Short mmCIF file of C-alpha atoms in Angstrom, two decimals:
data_model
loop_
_atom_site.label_atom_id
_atom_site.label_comp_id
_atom_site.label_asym_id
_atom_site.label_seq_id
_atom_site.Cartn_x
_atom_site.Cartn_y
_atom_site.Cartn_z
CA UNK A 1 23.98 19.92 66.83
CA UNK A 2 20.92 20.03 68.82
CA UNK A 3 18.60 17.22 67.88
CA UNK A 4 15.05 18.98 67.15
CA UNK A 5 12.63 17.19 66.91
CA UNK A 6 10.68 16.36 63.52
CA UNK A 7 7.13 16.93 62.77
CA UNK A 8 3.82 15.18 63.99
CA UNK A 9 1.70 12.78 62.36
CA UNK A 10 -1.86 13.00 61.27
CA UNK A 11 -2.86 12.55 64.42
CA UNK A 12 -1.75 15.80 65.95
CA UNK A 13 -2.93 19.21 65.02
CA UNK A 14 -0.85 21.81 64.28
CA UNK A 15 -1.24 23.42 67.85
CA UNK A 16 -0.14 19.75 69.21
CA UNK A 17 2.72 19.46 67.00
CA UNK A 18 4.14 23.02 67.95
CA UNK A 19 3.90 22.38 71.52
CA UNK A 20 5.36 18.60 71.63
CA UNK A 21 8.10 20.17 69.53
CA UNK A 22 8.73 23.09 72.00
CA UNK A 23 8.03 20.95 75.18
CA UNK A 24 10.74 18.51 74.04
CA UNK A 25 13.42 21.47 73.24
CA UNK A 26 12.60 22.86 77.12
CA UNK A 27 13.55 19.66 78.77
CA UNK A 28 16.86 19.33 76.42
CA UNK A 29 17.69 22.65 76.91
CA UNK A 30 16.81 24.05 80.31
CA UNK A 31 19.19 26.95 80.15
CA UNK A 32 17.94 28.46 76.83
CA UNK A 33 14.32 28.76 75.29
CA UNK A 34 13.92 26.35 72.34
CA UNK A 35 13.76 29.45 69.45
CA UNK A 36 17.53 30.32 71.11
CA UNK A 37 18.40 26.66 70.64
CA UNK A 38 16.96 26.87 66.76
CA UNK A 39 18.62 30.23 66.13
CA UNK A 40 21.73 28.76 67.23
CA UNK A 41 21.87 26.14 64.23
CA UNK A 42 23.71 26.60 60.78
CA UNK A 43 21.28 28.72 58.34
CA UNK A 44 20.98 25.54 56.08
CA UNK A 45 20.01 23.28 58.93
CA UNK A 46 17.66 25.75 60.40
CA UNK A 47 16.22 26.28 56.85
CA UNK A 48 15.81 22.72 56.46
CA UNK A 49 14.00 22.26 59.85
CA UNK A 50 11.39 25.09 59.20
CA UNK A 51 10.44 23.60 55.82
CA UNK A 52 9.48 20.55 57.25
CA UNK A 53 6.81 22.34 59.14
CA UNK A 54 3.49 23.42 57.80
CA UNK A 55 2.23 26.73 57.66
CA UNK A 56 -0.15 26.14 60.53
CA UNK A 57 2.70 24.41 62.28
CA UNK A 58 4.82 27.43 61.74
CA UNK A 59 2.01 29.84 62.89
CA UNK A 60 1.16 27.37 66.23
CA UNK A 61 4.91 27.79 67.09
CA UNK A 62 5.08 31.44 66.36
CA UNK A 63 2.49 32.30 69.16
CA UNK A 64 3.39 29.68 71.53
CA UNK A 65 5.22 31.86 74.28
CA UNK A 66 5.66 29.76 76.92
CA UNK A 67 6.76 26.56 75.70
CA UNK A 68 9.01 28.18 72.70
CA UNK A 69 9.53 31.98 72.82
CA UNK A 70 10.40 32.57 76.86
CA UNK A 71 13.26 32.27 78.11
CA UNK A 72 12.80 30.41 81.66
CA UNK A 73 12.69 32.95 84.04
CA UNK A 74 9.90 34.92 81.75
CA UNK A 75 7.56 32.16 82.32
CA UNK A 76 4.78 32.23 84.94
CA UNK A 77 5.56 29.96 87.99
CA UNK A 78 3.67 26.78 88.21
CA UNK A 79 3.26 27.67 92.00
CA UNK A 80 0.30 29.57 93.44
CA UNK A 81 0.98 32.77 93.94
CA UNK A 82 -1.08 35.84 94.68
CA UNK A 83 1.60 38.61 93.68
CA UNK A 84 4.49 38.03 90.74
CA UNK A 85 6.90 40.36 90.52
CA UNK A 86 9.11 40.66 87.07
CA UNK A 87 12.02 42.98 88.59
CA UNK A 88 14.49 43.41 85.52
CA UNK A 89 16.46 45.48 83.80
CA UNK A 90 15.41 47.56 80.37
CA UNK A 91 15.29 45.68 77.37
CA UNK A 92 14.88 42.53 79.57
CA UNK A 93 11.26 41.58 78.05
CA UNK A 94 9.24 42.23 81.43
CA UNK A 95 6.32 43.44 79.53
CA UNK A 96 6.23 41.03 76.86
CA UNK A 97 6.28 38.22 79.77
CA UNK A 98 3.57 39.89 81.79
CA UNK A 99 1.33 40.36 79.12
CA UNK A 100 1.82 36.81 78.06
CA UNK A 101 0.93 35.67 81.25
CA UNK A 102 -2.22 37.62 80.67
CA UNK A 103 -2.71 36.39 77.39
CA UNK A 104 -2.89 32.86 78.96
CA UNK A 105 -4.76 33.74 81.63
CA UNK A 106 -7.43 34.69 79.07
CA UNK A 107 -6.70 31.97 76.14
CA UNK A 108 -7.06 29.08 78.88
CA UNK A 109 -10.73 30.83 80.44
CA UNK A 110 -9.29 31.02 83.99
CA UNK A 111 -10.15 34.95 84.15
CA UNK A 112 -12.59 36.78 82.59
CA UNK A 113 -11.95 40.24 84.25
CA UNK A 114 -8.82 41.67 84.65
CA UNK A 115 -7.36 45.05 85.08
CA UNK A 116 -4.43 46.34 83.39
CA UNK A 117 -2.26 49.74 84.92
CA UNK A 118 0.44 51.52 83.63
CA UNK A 119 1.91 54.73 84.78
CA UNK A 120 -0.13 57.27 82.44
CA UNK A 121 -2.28 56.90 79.24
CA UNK A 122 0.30 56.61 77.04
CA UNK A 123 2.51 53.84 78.35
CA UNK A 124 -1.02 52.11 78.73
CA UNK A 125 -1.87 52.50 74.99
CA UNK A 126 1.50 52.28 73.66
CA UNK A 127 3.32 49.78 75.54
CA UNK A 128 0.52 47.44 77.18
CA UNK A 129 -2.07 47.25 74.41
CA UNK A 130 -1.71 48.72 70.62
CA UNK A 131 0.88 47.73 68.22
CA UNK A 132 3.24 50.45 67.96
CA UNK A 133 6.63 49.09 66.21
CA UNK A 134 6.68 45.62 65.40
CA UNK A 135 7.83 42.79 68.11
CA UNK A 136 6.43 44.83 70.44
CA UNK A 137 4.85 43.38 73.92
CA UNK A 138 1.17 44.83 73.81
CA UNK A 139 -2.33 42.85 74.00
CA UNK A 140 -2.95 44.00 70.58
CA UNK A 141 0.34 42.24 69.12
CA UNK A 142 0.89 39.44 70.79
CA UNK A 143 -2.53 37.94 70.61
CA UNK A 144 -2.93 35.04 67.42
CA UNK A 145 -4.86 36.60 64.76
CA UNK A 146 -7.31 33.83 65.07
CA UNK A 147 -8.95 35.06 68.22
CA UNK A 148 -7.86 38.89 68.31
CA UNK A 149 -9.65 40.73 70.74
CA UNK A 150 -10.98 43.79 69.80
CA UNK A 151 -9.56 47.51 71.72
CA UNK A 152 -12.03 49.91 72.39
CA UNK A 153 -9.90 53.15 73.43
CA UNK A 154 -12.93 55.33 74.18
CA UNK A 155 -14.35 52.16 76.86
CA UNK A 156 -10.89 51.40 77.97
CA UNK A 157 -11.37 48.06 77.48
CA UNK A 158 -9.81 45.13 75.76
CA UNK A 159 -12.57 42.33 74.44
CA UNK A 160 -12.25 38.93 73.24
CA UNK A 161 -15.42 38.24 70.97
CA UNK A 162 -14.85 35.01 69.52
CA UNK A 163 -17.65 32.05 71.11
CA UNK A 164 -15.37 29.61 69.66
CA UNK A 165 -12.46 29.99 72.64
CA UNK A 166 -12.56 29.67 76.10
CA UNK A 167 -11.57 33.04 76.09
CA UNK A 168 -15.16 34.22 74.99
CA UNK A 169 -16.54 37.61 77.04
CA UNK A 170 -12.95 38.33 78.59
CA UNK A 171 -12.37 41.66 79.40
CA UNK A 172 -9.31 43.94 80.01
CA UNK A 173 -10.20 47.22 81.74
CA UNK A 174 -7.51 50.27 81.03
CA UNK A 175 -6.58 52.13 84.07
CA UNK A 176 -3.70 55.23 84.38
CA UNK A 177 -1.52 55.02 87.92
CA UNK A 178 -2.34 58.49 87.91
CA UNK A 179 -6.03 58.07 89.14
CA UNK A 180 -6.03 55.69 91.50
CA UNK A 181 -9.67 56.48 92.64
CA UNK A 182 -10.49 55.18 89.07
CA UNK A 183 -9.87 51.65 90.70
CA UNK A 184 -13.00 52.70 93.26
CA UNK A 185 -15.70 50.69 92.38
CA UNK A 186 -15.44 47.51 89.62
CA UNK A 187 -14.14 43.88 90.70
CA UNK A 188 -11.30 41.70 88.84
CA UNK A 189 -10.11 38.35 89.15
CA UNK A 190 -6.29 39.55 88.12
CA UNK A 191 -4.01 42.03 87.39
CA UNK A 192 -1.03 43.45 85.45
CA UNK A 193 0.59 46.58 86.51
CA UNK A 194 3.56 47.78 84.45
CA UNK A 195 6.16 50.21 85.65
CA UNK A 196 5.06 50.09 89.07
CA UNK A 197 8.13 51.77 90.51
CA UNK A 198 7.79 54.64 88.15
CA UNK A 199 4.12 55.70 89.23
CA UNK A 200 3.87 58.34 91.52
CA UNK A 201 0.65 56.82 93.34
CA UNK A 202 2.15 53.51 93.58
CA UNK A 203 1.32 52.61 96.83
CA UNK A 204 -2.16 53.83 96.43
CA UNK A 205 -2.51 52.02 93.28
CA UNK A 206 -1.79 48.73 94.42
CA UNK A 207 -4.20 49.22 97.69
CA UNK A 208 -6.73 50.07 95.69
CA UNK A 209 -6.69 47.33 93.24
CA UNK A 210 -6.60 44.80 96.13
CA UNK A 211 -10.14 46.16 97.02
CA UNK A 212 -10.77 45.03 93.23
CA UNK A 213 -9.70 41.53 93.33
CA UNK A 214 -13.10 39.83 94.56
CA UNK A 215 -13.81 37.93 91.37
CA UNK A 216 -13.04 34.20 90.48
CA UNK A 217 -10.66 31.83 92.13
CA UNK A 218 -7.09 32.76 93.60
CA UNK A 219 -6.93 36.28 92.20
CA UNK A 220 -3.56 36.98 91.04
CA UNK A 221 -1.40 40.44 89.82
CA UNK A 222 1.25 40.42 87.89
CA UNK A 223 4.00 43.59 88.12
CA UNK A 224 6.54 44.71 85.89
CA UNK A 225 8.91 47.13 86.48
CA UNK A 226 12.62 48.02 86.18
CA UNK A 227 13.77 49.32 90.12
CA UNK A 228 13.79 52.31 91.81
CA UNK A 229 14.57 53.32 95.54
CA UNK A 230 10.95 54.08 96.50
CA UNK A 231 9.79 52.66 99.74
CA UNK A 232 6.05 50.73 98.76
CA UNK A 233 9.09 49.04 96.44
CA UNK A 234 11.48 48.08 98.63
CA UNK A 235 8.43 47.07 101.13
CA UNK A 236 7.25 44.61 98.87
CA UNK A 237 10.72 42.69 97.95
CA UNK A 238 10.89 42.42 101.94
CA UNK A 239 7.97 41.15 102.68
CA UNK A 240 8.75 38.68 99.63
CA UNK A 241 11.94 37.64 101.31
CA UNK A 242 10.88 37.24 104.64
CA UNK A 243 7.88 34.90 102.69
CA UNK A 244 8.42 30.98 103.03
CA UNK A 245 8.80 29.49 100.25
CA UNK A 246 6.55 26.69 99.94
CA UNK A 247 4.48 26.55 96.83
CA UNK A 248 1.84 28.84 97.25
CA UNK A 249 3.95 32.10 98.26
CA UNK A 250 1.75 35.67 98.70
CA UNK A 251 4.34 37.54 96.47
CA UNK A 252 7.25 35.71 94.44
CA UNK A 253 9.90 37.44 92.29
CA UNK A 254 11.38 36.61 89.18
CA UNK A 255 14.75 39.11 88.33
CA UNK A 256 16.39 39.49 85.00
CA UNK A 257 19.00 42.34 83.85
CA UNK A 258 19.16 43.50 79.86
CA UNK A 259 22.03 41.30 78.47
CA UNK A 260 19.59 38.16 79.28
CA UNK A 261 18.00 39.73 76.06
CA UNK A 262 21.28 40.79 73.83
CA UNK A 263 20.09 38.51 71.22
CA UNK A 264 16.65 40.93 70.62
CA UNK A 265 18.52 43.62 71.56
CA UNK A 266 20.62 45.86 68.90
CA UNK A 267 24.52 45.31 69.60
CA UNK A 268 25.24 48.73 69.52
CA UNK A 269 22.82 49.63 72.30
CA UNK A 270 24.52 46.33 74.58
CA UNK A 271 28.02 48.05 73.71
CA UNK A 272 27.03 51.64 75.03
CA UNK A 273 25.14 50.68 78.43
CA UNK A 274 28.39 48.37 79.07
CA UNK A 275 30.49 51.47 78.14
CA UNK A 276 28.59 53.93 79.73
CA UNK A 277 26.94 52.11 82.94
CA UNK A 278 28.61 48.93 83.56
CA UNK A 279 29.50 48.97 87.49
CA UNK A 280 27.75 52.37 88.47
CA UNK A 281 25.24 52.57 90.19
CA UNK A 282 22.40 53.81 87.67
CA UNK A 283 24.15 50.59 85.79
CA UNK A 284 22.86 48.53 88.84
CA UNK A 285 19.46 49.76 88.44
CA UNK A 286 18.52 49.88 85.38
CA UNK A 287 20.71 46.68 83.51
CA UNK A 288 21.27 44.74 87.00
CA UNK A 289 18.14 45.35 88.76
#
C-alpha cells in the first residue's frame, strides 16, 4: 500500500498541507501523479485517508494541478523555454495542461497579459474558457472559486479582479486563428494557442503573435494540439530537434497519446479507437501523435 502521508499541524495552512502532501506522493511515485496513486487504494483506505483531511484541505488539493492532478509529462518544464509544445493524442488532457500552465502563470503574478487562440470562436469559448460539461479544461473551470476571474464575452477578455492575489489586473485577451490581423496591434507577455495544427492561418498566427510578445520578462507560448501533416508543423518539431538541449531551449516538446488518460477516459471509447485505429495510420495521428 502506498504510504500517504497524514495531515499537517497547526502550523500549516490548508494550501501548505495539500501541497507537502502532493509534493511527497511526486517524489514516491515518479511514474504516476499522486491522485492516480490515491485512486489506486482500497475504497475503505482511500475513504479513511480523505476524512482525515479538512474541508479546506480537501479543496487546496482539489485545485492543486501540478503537484497532485498532472500526470508528469502535463506539467510545465522547470527549464526556460520560449515555445512549449503539448503534441498528444485526443483525450490526452493537452488543454487542461496548457491552461493550467496559464492558470499559474497568472496565480503566481509572473504575467499579467496574455493572449489566448484557438481555431474559431467556438473552440475559444467552449473549450479554452467557459464551463461547458463538467471536468472540462477551460479558464472558467479550472480556476479556485476563491479568486475566479470574471469572462467578459463581448471584450474578449478574461479578468482576475480580486486585490487580494498576486494575480490582481491579469488579463486574458480572446483571439480566433481565423483573423490573424486581430493579433496587429496589442502586446503580451505569453501565450496559449490550442489546436494549432488545425487552424488554417497557422503559420500566420504564430508570426503574428511573436510581434505581440514585447511585455514582461522571458515571454513564453504555450501550444496544444493533436498532429497533422502541415508544414509550419512539421517546421517547428525540426527546428525543436535540431535545438540543444541545455536548459533554456527556444521550443521544447512534451508528447502524450490518449491511453496515458484511460483512467478519465470512458472504457468503451479506449476499446473502439483500439478496435478501430490501433496501427493505422489516422491511429498514429490522432492516439500516437
Amino acid at each position: 500500500m502506498p504510504n500517504i502521508p497524514y495531515v499537517g499541524t497547526m502550523d500549516e495552512s490548508p494550501v501548505d498541507v495539500a501541497a507537502r502532501i502532493a509534493k511527497v506522493l511526486a517524489a514516491k511515485y515518479p511514474n504516476q501523479s499522486p491522485s492516480e496513486v490515491l485512486a489506486a487504494l482500497p475504497y475503505s483506505e482511500r475513504q479513511a485517508w480523505i476524512g482525515s483531511l479538512t474541508s479546506l484541505e480537501l479543496s487546496a488539493l482539489e485545485y492543486d494541478w501540478r503537484n497532485f492532478w498532472a500526470r508528469p509529462n502535463q506539467r510545465e518544464p522547470l527549464d526556460k523555454y520560449k515555445i512549449l509544445v503539448i503534441l498528444a493524442g485526443r483525450g490526452f488532457g493537452k488543454s487542461r495542461a496548457a491552461a493550467e500552465i496559464v492558470r499559474g502563470w497568472v496565480e503566481s503574478g509572473k504575467r499579467k497579459h496574455i493572449a489566448l487562440i484557438g481555431a474559431n470562436a467556438a473552440d475559444i469559448r467552449d473549450t479554452m474558457v467557459e464551463e461547458v460539461f463538467k471536468q472540462g479544461s477551460g479558464i472558467m473551470q479550472i480556476c479556485p472559486p476563491w479568486n475566479m476571474p470574471h469572462y467578459s464575452p463581448t471584450k474578449k477578455t478574461i479578468v482576475w479582479t480580486n486585490p487580494n492575489y498576486p494575480s490582481y489586473g491579469a488579463v486574458c485577451s480572446l483571439y480566433s486563428g481565423e483573423e490573424p490581423n486581430s493579433l496587429r496591434g496589442p502586446s503580451h507577455d505569453g501565450a496559449w494557442i490550442d489546436e494549432w495544427a488545425k487552424m488554417s492561418y497557422g503559420e500566420s498566427v504564430l508570426h503574428q503573435l511573436k510581434f505581440t510578445l514585447r511585455r514582461g520578462d522571458n515571454p513564453q507560448t504555450v501550444i496544444s494540439t493533436t498532429p497533422k501533416p502541415v508544414q509550419f508543423l512539421i517546421d517547428m518539431l525540426k527546428s525543436a530537434q535540431e535545438s540543444k538541449y541545455d536548459g533554456t531551449n527556444d521550443i521544447i516538446v512534451i508528447k502524450g497519446s490518449t491511453y496515458e488518460n484511460k483512467a478519465n477516459l470512458a472504457s468503451e471509447f479506449i476499446e473502439d479507437i483500439n478496435k478501430t485505429y490501433e496501427g493505422t495510420t489516422l491511429g498514429r495521428q490522432e492516439i500516437y501523435a
